[in-house]
PDB file of C-alpha atoms in Angstrom:
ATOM      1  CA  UNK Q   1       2.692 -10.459 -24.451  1.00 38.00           C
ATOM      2  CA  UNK Q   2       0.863  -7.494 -25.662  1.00 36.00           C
ATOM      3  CA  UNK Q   3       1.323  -5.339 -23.428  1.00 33.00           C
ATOM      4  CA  UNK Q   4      -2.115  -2.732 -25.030  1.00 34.00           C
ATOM      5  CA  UNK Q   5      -5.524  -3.288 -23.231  1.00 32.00           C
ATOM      6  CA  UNK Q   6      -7.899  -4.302 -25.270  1.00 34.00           C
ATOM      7  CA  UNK Q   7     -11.173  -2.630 -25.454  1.00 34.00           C
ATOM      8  CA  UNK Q   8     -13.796  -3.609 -23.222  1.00 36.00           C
ATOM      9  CA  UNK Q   9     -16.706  -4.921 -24.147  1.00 35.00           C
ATOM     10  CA  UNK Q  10     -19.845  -3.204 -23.936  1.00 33.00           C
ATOM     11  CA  UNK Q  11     -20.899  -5.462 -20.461  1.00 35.00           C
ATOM     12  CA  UNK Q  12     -17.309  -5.041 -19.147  1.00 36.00           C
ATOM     13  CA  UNK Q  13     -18.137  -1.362 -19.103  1.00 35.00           C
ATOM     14  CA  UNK Q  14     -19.750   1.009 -16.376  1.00 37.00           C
ATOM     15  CA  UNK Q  15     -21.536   4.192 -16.367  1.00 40.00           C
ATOM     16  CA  UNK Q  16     -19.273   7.352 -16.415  1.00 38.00           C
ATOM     17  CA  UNK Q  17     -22.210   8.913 -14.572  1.00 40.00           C
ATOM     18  CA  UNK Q  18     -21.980   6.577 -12.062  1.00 45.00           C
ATOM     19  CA  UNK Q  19     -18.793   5.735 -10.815  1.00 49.00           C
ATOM     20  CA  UNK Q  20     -16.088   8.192 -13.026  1.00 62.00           C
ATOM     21  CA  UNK Q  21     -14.406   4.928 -14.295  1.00 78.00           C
ATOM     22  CA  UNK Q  22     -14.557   2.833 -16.992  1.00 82.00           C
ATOM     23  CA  UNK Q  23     -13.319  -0.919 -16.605  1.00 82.00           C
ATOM     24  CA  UNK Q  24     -10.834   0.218 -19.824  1.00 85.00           C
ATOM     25  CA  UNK Q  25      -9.508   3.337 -18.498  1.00 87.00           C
ATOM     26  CA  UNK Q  26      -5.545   3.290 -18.760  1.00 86.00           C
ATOM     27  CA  UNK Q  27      -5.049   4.122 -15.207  1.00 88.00           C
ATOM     28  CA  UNK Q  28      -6.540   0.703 -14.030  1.00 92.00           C
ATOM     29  CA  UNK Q  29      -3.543  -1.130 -15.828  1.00 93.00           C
ATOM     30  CA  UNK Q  30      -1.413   1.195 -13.878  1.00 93.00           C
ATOM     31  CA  UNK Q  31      -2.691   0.645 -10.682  1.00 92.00           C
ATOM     32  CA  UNK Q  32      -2.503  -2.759 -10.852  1.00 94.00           C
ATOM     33  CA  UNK Q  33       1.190  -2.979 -11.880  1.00 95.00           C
ATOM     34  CA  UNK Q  34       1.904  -0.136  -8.825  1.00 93.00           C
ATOM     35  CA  UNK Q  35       0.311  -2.495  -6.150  1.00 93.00           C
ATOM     36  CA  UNK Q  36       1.934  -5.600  -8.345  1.00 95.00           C
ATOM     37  CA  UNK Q  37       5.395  -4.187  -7.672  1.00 94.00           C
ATOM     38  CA  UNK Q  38       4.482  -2.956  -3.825  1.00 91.00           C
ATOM     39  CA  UNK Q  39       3.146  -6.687  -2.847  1.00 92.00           C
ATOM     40  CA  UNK Q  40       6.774  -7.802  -4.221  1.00 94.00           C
ATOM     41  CA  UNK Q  41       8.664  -5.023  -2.374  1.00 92.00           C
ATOM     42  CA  UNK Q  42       6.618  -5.842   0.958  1.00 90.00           C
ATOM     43  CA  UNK Q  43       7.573  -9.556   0.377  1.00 92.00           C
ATOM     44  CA  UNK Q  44      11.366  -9.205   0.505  1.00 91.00           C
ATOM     45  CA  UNK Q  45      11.200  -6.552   2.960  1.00 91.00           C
ATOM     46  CA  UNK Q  46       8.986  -8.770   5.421  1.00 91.00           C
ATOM     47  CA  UNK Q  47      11.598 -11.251   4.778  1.00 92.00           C
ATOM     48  CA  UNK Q  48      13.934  -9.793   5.765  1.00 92.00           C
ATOM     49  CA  UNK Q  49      12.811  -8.200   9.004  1.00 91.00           C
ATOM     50  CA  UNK Q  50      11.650 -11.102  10.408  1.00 92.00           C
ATOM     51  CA  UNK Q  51      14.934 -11.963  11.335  1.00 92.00           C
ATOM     52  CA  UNK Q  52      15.016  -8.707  13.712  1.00 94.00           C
ATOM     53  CA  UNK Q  53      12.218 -10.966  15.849  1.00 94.00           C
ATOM     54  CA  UNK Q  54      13.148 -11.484  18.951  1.00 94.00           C
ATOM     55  CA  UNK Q  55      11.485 -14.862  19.467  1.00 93.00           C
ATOM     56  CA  UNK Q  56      10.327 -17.420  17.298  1.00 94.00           C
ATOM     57  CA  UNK Q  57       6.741 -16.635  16.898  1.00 91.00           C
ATOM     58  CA  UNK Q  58       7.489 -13.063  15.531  1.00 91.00           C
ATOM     59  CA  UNK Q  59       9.461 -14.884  12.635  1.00 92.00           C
ATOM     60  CA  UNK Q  60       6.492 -16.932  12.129  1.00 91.00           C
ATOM     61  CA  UNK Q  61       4.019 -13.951  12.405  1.00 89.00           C
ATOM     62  CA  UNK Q  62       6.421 -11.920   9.426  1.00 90.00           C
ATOM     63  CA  UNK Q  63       6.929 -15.272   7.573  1.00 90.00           C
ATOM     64  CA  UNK Q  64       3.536 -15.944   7.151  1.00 88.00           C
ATOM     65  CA  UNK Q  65       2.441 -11.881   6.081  1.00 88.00           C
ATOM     66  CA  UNK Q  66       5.129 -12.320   3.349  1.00 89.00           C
ATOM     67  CA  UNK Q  67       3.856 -15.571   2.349  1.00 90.00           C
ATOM     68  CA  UNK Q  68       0.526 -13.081   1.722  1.00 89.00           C
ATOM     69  CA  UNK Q  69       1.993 -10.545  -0.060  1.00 90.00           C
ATOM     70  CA  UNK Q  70       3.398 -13.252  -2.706  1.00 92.00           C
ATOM     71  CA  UNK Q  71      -0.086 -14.712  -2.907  1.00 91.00           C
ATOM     72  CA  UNK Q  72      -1.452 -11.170  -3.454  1.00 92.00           C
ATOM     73  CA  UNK Q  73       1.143 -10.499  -6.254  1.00 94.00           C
ATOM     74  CA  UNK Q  74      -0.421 -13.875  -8.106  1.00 95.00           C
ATOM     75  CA  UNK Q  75      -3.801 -12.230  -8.205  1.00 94.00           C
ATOM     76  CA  UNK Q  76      -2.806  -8.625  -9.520  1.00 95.00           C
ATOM     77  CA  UNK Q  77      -0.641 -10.434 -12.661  1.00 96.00           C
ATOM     78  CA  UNK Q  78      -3.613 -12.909 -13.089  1.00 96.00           C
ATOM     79  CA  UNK Q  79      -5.542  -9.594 -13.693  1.00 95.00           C
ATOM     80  CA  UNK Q  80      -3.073  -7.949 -15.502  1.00 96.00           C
ATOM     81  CA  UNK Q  81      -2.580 -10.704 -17.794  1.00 96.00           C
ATOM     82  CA  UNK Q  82      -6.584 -11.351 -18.529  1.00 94.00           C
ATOM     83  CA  UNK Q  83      -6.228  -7.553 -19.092  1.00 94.00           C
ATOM     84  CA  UNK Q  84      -3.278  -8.355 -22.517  1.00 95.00           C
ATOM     85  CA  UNK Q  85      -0.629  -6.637 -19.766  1.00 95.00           C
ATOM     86  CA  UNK Q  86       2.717  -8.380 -19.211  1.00 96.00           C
ATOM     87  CA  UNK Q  87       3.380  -7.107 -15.413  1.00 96.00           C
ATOM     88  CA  UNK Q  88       7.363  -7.333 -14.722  1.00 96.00           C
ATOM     89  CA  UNK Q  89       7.545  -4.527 -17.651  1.00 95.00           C
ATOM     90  CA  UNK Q  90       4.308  -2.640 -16.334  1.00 95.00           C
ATOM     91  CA  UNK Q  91       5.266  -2.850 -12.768  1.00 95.00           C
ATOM     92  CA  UNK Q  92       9.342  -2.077 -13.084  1.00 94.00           C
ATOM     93  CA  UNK Q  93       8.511   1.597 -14.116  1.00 91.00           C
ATOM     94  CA  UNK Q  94       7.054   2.178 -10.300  1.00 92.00           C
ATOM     95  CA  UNK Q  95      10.642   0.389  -8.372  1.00 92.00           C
ATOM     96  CA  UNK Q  96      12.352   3.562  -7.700  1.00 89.00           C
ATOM     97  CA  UNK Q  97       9.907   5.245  -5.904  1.00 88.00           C
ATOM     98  CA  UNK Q  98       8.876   2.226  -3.862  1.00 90.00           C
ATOM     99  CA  UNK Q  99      12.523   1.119  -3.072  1.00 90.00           C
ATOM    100  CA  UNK Q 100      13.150   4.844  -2.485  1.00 90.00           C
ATOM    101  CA  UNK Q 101      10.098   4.292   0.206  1.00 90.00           C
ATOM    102  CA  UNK Q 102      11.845   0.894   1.960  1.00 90.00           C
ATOM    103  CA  UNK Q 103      15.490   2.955   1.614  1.00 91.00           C
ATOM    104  CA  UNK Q 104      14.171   5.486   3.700  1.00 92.00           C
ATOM    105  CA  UNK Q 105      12.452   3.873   6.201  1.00 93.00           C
ATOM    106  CA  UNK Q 106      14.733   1.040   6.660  1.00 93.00           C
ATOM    107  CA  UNK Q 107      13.637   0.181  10.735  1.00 95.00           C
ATOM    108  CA  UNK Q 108      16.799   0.118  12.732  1.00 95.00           C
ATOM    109  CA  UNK Q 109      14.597  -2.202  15.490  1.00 96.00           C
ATOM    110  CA  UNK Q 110      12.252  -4.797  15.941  1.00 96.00           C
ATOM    111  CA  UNK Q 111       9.689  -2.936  17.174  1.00 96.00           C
ATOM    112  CA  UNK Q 112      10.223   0.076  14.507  1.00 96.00           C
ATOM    113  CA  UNK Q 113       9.546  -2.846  12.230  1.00 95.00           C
ATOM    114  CA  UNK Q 114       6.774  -3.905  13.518  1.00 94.00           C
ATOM    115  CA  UNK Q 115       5.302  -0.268  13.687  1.00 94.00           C
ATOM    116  CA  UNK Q 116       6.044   0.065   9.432  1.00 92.00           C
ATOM    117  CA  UNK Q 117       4.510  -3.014   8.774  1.00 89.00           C
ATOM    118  CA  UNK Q 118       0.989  -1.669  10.661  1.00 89.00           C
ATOM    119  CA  UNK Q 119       1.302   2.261   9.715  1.00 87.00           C
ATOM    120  CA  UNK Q 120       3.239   1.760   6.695  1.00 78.00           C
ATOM    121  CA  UNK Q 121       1.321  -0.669   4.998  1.00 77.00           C
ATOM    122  CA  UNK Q 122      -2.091   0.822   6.279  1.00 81.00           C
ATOM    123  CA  UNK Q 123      -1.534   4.014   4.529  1.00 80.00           C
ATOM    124  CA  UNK Q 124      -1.175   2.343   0.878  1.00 78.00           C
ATOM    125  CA  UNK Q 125      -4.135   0.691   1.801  1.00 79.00           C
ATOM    126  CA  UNK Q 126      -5.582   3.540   2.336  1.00 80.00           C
ATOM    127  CA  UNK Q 127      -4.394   5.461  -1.017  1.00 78.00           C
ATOM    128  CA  UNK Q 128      -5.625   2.394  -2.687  1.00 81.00           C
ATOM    129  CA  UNK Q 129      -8.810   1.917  -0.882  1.00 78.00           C
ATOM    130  CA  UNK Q 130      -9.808   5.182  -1.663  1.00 75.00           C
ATOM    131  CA  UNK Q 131      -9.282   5.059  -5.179  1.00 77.00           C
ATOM    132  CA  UNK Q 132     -11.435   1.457  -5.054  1.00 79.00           C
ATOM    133  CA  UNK Q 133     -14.299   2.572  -3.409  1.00 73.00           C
ATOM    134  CA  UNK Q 134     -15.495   4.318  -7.211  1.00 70.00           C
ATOM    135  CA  UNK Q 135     -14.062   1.566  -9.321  1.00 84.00           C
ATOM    136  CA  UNK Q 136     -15.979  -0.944 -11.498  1.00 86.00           C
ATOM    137  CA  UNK Q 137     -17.043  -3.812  -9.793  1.00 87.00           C
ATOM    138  CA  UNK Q 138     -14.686  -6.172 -11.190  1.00 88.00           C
ATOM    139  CA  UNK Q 139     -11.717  -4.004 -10.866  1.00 89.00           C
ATOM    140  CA  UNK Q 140     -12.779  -3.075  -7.136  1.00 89.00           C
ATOM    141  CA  UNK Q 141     -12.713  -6.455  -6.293  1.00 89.00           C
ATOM    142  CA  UNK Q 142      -9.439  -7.208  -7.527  1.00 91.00           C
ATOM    143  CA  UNK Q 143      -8.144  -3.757  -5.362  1.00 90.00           C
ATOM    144  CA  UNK Q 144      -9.833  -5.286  -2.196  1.00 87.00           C
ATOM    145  CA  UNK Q 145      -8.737  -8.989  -2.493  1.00 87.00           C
ATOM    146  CA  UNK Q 146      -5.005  -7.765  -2.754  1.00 87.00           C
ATOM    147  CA  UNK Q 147      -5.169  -5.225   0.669  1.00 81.00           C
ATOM    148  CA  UNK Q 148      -7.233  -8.075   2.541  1.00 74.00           C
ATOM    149  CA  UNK Q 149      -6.794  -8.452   6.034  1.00 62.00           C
ATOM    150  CA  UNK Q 150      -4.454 -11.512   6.244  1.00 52.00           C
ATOM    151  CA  UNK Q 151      -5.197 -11.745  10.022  1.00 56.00           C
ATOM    152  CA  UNK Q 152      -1.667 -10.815  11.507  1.00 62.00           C
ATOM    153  CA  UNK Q 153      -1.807  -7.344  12.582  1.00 72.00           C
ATOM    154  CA  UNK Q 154      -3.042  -7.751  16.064  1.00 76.00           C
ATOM    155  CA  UNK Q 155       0.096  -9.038  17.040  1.00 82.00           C
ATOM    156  CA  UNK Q 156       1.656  -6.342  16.189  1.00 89.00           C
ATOM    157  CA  UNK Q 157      -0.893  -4.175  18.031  1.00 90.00           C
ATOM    158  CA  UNK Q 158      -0.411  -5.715  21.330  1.00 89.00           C
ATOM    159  CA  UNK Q 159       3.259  -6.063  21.149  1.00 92.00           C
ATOM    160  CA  UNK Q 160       3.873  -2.740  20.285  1.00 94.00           C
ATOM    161  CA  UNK Q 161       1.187  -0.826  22.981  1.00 93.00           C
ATOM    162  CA  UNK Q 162       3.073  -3.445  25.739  1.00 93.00           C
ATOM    163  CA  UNK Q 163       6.451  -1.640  24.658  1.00 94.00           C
ATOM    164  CA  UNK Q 164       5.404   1.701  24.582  1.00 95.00           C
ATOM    165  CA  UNK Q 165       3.127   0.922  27.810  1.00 94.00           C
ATOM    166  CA  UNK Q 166       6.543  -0.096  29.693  1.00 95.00           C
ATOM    167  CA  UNK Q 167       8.887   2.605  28.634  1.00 95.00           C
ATOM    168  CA  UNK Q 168       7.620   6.520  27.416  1.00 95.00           C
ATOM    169  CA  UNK Q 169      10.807   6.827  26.133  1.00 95.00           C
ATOM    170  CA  UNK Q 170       9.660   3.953  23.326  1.00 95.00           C
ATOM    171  CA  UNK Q 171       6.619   5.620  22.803  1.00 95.00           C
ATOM    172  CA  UNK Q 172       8.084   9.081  21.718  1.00 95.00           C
ATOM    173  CA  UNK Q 173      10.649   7.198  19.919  1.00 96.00           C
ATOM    174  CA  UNK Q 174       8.128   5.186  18.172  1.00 96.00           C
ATOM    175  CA  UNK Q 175       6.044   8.250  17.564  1.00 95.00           C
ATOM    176  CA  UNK Q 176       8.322  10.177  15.803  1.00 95.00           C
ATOM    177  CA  UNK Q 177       9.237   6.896  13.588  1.00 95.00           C
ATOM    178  CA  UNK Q 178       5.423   6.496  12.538  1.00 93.00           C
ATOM    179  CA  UNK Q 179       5.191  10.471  11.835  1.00 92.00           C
ATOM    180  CA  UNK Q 180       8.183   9.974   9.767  1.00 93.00           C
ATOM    181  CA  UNK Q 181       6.422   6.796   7.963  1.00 92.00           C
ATOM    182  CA  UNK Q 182       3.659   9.342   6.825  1.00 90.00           C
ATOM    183  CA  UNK Q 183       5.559  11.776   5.865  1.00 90.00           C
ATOM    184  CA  UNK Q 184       7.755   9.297   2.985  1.00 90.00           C
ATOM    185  CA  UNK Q 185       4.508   7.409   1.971  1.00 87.00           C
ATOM    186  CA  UNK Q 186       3.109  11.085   0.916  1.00 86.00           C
ATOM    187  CA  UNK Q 187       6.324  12.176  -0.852  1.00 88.00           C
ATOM    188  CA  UNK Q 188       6.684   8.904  -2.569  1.00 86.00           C
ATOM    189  CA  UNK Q 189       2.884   8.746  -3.768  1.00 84.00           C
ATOM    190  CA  UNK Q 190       3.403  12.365  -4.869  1.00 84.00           C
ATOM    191  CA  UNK Q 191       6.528  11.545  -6.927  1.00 86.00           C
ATOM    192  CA  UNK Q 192       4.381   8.627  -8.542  1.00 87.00           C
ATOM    193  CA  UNK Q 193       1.542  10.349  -9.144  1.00 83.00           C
ATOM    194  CA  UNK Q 194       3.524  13.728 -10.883  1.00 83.00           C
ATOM    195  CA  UNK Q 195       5.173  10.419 -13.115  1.00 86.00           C
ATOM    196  CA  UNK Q 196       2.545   8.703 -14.270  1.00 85.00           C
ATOM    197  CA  UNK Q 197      -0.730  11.032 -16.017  1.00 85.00           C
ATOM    198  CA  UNK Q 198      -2.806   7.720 -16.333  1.00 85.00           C
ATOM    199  CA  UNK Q 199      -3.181   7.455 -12.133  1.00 82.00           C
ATOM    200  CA  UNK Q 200      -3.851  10.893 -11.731  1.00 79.00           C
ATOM    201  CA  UNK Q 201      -6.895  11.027 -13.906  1.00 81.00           C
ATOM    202  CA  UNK Q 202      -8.013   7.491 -12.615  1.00 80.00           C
ATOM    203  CA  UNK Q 203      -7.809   9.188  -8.843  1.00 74.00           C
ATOM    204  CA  UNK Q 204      -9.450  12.146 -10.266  1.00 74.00           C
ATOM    205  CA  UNK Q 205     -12.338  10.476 -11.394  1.00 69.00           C
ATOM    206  CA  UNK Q 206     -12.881   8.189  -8.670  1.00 56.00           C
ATOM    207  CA  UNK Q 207     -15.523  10.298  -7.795  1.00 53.00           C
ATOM    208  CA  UNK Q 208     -16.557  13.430  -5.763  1.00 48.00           C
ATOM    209  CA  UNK Q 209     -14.281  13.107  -2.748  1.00 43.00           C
ATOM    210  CA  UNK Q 210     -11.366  12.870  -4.972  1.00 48.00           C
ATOM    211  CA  UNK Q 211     -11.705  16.205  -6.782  1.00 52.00           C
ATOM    212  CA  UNK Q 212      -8.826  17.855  -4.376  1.00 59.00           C
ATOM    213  CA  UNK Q 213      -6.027  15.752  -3.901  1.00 67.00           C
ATOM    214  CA  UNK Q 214      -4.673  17.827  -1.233  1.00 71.00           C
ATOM    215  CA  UNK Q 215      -8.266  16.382   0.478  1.00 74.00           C
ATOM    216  CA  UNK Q 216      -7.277  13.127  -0.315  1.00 73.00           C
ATOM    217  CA  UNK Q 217      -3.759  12.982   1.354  1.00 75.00           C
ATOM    218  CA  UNK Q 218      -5.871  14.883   4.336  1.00 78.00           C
ATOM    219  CA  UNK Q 219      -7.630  12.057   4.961  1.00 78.00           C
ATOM    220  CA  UNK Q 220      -4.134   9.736   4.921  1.00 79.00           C
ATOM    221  CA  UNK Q 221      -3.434  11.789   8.042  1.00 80.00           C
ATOM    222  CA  UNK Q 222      -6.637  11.655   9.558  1.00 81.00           C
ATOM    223  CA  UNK Q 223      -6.403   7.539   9.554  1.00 84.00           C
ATOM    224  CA  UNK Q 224      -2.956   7.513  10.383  1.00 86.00           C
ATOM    225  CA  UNK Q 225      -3.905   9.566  13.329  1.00 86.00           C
ATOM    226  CA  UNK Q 226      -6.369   6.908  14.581  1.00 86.00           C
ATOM    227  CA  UNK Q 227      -3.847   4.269  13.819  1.00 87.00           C
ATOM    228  CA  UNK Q 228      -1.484   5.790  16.071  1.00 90.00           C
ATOM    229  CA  UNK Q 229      -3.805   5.890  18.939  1.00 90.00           C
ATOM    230  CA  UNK Q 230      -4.708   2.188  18.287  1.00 89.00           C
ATOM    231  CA  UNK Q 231      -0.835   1.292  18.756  1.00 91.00           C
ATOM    232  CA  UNK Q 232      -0.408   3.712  21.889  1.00 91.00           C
ATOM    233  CA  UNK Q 233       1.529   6.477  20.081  1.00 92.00           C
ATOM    234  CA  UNK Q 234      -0.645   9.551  20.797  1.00 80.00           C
TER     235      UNK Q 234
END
């Protein structure tokens, strides 16, 4: 397939004044076959952690948010594809930084597991949410439907603030784990964006609160923060 966008068509396109972003800027492509490759990552990963579940329902739980992540890949390379882009080449360029990501943040215990798969998760959706909010429509939409709530992650919630509830030694333990979960997903979406010009100038132009992207990973802490006090960690 080829994998050059075509040009968009005069109704496919949005104001520059507007939003920043055309729906034919290069970056789009790219972000696309970044969350393409993280929705397959977070697949085999959930996988595989859900045999760290204690009990039967917490296999199910896992089982059925990597059943999500699979359909979520389907939509981003039905995009890509509409868009002339052949995603297992467009989306192998981002594997080392993502698998870099899971490497170092392998969870050595259930409920470290279950604390990634809230905090970790939550702060791409946040880098990508960001980035979305400035987006043409039809590109926006594609962004959104991929980091949709699939309706697991209260489970985790109240399984993790009963642990940490029971034992403070849990809660520091976990703490430190989900500070250490920030502080990979910034170094590994720093390494990707200092790769890869086309994302840069997409998150550039997303708009006004983008213009510093020292801001923009300020505001990754500021919603991991609340995260943390949602789960019972600060």
């Amino acid at each position: 397939m080829n994998s050059t966008q075509p040009a968009a068509s005069p109704e496919q396109r949005v104001n520059p004044a507007t939003t920043g972003v055309s729906a034919d800027h290069p970056g789009i492509n790219e972000l696309f076959a970044l969350l393409a490759y993280g929705e397959v990552a977070a697949f085999y990963r959930l996988t595989e952690e859900a045999r760290m579940a204690p009990s039967l329902a917490g296999r199910i739980n896992m089982a059925s948010m990597a059943a999500a992540e699979m359909g979520h890949y389907e939509l981003l390379r039905d995009a890509l594809e509409h868009r002339g882009v052949d995603v297992v080449p467009a989306m192998t360029k981002y594997a080392s930084a993502l698998e870099n990501y899971h490497r170092l943040t392998t969870p050595s215990t259930w409920l470290e597991a279950l604390v990634k798969t809230y905090i970790g998760d939550a702060l791409a959706a946040d880098f990508y949410l960001e980035i979305a909010g400035a987006l043409p429509d039809e590109v926006a939409d594609v962004v959104r439907g991929v980091l949709a709530e699939t309706g697991h992650s209260q489970f985790v919630v109240a399984e993790v603030k009963a642990a940490v509830t029971a034992s403070q030694k849990q809660r520091h333990r976990l703490a430190l784990w989900s500070r250490r979960l920030l502080g990979e997903a910034i170094t590994q979406a720093q390494f990707v964006l200092a790769d890869h010009d086309e994302l840069v100038d997409l998150v550039m132009s997303s708009g006004e609160g983008l213009t510093q992207l020292a801001e923009f990973f300020d505001r990754l802490q500021h919603t991991h923060s609340s995260r943390m006090q949602e789960l019972g960690l600060a």
